[in-house]
XYZ file of C-alpha atoms in Angstrom:
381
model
C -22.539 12.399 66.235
C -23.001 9.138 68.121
C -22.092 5.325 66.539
C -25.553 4.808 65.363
C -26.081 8.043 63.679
C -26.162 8.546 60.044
C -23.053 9.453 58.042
C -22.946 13.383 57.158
C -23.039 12.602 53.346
C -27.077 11.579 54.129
C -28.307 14.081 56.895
C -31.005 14.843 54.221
C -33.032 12.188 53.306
C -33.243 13.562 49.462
C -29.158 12.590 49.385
C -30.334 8.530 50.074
C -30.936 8.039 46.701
C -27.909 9.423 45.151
C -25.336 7.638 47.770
C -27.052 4.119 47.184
C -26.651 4.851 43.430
C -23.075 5.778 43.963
C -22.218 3.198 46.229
C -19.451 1.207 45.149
C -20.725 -2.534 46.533
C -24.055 -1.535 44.502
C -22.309 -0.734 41.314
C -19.678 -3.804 41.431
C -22.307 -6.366 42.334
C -24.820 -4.958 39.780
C -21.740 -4.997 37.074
C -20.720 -8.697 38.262
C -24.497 -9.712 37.711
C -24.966 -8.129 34.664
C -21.475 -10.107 33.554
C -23.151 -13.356 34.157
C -26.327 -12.588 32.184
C -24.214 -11.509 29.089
C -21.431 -14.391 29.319
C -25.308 -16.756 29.656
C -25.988 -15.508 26.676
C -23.081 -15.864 24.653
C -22.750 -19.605 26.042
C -26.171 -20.114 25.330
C -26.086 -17.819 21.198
C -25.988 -21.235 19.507
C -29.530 -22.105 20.749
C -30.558 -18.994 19.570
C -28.887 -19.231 15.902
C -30.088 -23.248 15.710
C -33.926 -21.985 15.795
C -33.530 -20.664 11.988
C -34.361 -23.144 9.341
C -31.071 -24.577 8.307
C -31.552 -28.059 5.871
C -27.581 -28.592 5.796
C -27.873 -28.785 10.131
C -30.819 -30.266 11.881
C -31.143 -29.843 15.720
C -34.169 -30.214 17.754
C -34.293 -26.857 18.252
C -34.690 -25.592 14.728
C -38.065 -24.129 14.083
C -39.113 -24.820 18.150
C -39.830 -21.450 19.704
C -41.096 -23.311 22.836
C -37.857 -25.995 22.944
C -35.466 -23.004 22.992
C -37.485 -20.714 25.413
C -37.164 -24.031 27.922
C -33.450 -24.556 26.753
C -32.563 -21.097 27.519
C -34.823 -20.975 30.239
C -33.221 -23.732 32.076
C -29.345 -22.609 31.512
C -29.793 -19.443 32.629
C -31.498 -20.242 36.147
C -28.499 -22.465 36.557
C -26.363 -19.420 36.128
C -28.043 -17.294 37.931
C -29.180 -19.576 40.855
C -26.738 -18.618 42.853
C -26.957 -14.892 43.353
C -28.618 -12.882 45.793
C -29.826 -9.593 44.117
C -32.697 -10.992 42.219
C -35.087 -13.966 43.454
C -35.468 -16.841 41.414
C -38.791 -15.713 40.331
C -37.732 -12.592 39.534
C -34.578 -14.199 37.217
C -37.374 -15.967 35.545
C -39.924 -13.079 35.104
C -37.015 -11.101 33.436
C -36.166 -13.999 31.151
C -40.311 -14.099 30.569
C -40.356 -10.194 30.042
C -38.196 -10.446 27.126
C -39.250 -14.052 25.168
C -42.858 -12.556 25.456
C -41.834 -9.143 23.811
C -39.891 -10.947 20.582
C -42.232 -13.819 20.868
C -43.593 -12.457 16.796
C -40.059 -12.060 16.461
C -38.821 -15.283 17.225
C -41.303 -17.099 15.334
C -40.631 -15.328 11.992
C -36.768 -16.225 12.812
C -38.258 -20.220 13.109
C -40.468 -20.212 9.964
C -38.419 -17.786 7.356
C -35.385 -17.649 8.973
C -32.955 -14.251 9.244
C -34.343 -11.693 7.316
C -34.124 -8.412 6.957
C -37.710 -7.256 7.278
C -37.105 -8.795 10.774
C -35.177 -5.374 11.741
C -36.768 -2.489 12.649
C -36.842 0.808 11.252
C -34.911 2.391 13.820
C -32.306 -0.318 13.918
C -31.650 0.484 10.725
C -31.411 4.061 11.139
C -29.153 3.301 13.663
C -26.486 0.896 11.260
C -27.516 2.483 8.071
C -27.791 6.566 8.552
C -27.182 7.279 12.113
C -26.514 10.883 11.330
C -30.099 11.290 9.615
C -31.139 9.394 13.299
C -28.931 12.228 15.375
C -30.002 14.957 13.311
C -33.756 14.090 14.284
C -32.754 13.544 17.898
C -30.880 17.393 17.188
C -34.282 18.592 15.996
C -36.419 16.978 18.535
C -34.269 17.942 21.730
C -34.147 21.598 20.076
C -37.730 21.991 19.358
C -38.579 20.688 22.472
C -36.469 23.433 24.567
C -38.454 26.296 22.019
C -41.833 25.065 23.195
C -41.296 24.723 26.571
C -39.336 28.610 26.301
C -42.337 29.858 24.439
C -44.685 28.277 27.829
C -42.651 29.346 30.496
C -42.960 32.712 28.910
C -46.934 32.364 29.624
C -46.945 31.929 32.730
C -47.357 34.655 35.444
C -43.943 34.706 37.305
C -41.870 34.817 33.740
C -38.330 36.011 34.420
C -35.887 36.404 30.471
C -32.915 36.130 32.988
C -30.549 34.572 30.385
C -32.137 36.974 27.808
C -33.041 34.982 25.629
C -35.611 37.367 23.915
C -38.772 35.279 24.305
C -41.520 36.991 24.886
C -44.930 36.196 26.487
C -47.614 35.641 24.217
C -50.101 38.487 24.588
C -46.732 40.673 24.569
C -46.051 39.628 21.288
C -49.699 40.951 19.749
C -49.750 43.863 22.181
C -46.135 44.813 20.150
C -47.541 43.931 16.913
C -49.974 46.471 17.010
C -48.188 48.919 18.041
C -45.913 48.263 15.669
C -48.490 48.314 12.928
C -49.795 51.686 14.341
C -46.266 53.435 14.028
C -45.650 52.232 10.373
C -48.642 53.216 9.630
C -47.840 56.794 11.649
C -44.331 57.639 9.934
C -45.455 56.681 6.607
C -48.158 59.286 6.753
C -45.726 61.891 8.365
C -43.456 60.958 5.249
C -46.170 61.249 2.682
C -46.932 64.879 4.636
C -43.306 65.947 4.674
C -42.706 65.016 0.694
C -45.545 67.059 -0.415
C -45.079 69.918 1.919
C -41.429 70.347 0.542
C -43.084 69.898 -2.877
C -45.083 72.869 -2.628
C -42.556 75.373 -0.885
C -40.303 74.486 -3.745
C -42.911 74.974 -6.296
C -44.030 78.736 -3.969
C -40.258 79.299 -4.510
C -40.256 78.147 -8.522
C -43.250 80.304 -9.034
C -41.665 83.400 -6.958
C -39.038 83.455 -9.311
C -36.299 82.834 -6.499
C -35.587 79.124 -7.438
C -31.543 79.241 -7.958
C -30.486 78.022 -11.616
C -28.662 75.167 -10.126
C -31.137 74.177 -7.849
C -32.466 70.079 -8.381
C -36.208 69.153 -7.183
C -35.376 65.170 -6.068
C -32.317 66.833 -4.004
C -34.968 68.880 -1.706
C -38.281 67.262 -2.624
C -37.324 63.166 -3.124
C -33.919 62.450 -1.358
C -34.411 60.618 1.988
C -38.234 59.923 1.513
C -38.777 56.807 -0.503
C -40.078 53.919 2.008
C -36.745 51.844 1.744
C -34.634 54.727 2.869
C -36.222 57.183 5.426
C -34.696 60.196 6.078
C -37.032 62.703 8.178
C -34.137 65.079 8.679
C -33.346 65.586 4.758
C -36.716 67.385 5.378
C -34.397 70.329 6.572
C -32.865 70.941 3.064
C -36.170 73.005 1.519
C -36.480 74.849 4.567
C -32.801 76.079 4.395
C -33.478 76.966 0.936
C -36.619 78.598 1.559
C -34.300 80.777 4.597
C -32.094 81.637 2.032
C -34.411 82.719 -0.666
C -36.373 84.716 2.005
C -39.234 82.951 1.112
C -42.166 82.904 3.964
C -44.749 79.485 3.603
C -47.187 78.693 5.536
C -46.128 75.316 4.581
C -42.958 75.134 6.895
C -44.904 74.815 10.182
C -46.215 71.528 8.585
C -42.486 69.873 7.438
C -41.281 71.143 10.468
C -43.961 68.773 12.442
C -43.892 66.576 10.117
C -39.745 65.934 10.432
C -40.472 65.730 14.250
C -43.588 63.638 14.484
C -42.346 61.416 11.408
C -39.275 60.879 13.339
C -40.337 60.093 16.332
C -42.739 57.253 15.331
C -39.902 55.621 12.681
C -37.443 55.874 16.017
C -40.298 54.025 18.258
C -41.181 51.972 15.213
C -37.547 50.456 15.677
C -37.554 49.650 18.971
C -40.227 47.539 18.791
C -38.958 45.851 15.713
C -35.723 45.100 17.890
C -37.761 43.704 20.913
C -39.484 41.734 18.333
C -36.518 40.753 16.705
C -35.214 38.026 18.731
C -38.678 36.645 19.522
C -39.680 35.778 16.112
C -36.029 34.863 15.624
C -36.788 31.840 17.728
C -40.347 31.200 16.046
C -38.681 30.699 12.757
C -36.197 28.273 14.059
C -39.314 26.712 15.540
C -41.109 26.404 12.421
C -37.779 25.594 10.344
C -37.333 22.488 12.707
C -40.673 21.509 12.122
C -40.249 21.300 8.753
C -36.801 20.411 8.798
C -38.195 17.022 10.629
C -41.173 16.301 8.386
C -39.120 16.083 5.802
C -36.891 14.079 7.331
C -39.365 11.706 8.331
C -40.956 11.653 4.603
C -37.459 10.629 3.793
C -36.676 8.008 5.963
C -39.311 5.541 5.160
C -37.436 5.621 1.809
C -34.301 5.248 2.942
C -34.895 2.558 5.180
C -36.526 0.232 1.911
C -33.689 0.984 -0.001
C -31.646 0.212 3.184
C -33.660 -3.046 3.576
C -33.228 -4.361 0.244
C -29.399 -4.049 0.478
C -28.825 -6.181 3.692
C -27.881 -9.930 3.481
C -29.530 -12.367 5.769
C -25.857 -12.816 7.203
C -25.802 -8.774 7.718
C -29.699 -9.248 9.511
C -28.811 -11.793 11.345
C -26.112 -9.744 13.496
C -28.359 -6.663 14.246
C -31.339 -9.100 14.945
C -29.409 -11.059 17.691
C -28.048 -8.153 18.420
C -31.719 -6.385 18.931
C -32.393 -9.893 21.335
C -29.113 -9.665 23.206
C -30.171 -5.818 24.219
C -34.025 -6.912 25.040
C -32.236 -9.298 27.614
C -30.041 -7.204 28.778
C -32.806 -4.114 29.305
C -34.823 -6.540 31.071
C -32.434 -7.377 33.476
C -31.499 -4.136 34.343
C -35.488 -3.090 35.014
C -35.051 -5.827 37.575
C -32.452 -4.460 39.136
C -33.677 -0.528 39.029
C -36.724 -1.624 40.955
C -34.822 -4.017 43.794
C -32.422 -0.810 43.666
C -35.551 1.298 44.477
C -36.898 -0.670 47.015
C -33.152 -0.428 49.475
C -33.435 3.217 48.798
C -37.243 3.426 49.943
C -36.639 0.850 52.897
C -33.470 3.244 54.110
C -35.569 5.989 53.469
C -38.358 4.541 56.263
C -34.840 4.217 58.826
C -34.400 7.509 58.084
C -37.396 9.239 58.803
C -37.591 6.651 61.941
C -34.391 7.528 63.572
C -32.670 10.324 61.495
C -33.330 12.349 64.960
C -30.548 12.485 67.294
C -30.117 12.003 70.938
C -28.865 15.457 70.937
C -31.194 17.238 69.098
C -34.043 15.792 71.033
C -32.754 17.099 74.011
C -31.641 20.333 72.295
C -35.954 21.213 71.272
C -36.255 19.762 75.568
C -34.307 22.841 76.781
C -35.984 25.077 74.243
C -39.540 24.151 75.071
C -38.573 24.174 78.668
C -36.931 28.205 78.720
C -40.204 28.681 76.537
C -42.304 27.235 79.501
C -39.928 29.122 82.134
C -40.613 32.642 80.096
C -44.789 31.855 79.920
C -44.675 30.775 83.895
C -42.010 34.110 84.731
C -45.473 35.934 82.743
C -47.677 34.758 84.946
C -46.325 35.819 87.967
C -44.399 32.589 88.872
C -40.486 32.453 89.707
């Protein structure tokens, strides 16, 4: 690698972004500029807290929305003046950005002063019940990775590689008919099997070669109620019937009835379990959903009663606080988009002269034993 080359921690052009972000000049000089926007503004909070009506301390400022947007305009293109990551324009676009979006703000602050209706509903979810604010966030997040599992399993190329148990949606009603086919299968073959054992008893009964201890639900009811299934209990009456020497025509029919019944509770299962773990994650798709509207028919509520307990002293904290951020946010947009523009302007150098001298002349000697292999085809040495 020559002198001019690129370093090794860029020799792809997708890395660019992630080493300016990383950079260490970028960070401190971003951190130093963002220190003299928020010492500005504490220097410059008294303006701020003047523009309230206050009869005990009169100030030219009081009530004058326009007076302190020139006041604050003023001090902090002094402060800033003498920096190079924004332009002057851009210093006072950012300062702009932010008066404009708590201009209604700022004049209810003038006219009633620092009241509470001034904060916003998610400020106060924030100071007041920040866990019912993280458990929505919880929900959201959640929800949102269900949906977008329950999509990805639409599409053609779907892969459950971290088994997850989400299954595509024409899956699902492809499983839930079979599924409704093979209850509706063994319950037949159940219904089949209990009255076939009912009647061999009763040929048995009627033969006279029922034993005196013998008990009807022990070979004709045991095993075949809905709630507990058991095909092979089927087995008992046809022992008996062995031991009895009793011939039915009757046994052919619990004998495929045992097997068949069997078969189609076993199957019956298995789609159950594959089912299982899909509808698993419906119902925690549907309980979020309703675990969040109720949340949100709750929090209007909360946030009145919320409201109603806050001093103006208390509102006047979070709503400087609420300005103090606006600035702040601003600021930083500014300098996410000059950030953007270095990256895309060292992105251009790179895909100008990211090409070595040595690779150049390595594809030079390739293309030239190409050329030597088509001539030595032709006939020419």
């Amino acid at each position: 690698m020559s002198d001019h080359d690129f370093s090794n921690e860029i020799a792809e052009k997708r890395a660019i972004a992630a080493q300016v972000s990383a950079f260490s000049g970028v960070i401190e000089r971003q951190q130093c500029f963002m220190q003299q926007v928020e010492s500005r503004w504490q220097e410059n909070l008294h303006f701020i807290e003047a523009l309230a009506p206050d009869p005990e301390n009169h100030s030219e400022l009081m009530g004058n929305v326009y007076a302190l947007r020139r006041a604050l305009l003023k001090s902090i293109g002094i402060a800033l003046g003498g920096q190079n990551l924004l332009t002057d324009y851009q210093v006072r676009g950012a300062f702009a950005n932010t008066i404009n979006l708590l201009k209604a703000d700022l004049k209810s602050i003038a006219t009633s002063g620092w009241g509470p209706e001034l904060i916003p509903d998610y400020d106060i979810l924030i100071s007041q019940f920040p866990e019912v604010l993280e458990k929505m966030q919880q929900n959201s997040a959640r929800l949102a990775e269900l949906q977008a599992l329950f999509a990805s399993a639409d599409e053609e190329d779907f892969d459950d590689s971290e088994e997850t148990g989400v299954l595509p949606g024409s899956e699902v009603k492809a499983l839930k008919e079979e599924l409704k086919t093979l209850n509706a299968d063994w319950k037949a073959q159940l219904k089949t099997l209990k009255a076939a054992a009912s009647d061999i008893f009763t040929e048995i009964k009627v033969a006279g070669l029922l034993p005196k201890a013998a008990n009807k639900n022990y070979y004709c009811s045991e095993g075949f109620g809905l709630q507990a299934v058991v095909f092979a209990n089927g087995q008992r009456i046809l022992d008996l019937a062995q031991q009895v020497g009793l011939q039915s025509e009757w046994t052919a029919i619990v004998e495929q009835a045992m097997e068949a019944g069997q078969l189609a509770k076993t199957l019956a299962e298995s789609v159950e379990k594959r089912l299982e773990a899909h509808k698993k994650l419906e119902d925690e798709a549907k309980a979020l959903k309703a675990d969040s509207r109720a949340i949100e028919n709750k929090q209007q509520e909360l946030v009145e009663q919320a409201r109603a307990n806050i001093s103006n002293d208390e509102a006047r904290v979070v709503i400087i606080e609420r300005l103090r951020k606006s600035l702040i946010d601003s600021y930083q947009t500014y300098l996410k988009a000059d950030q953007r523009q270095c990256i895309a302007a060292i992105e251009n150098l790179w895909s100008k002269y990211a090409v070595t001298a040595k690779e150049i002349e390595a594809e030079r000697d390739q293309a030239a034993e190409e050329l030597k292999a088509f001539l030595a085809e032709l006939g020419y040495e």
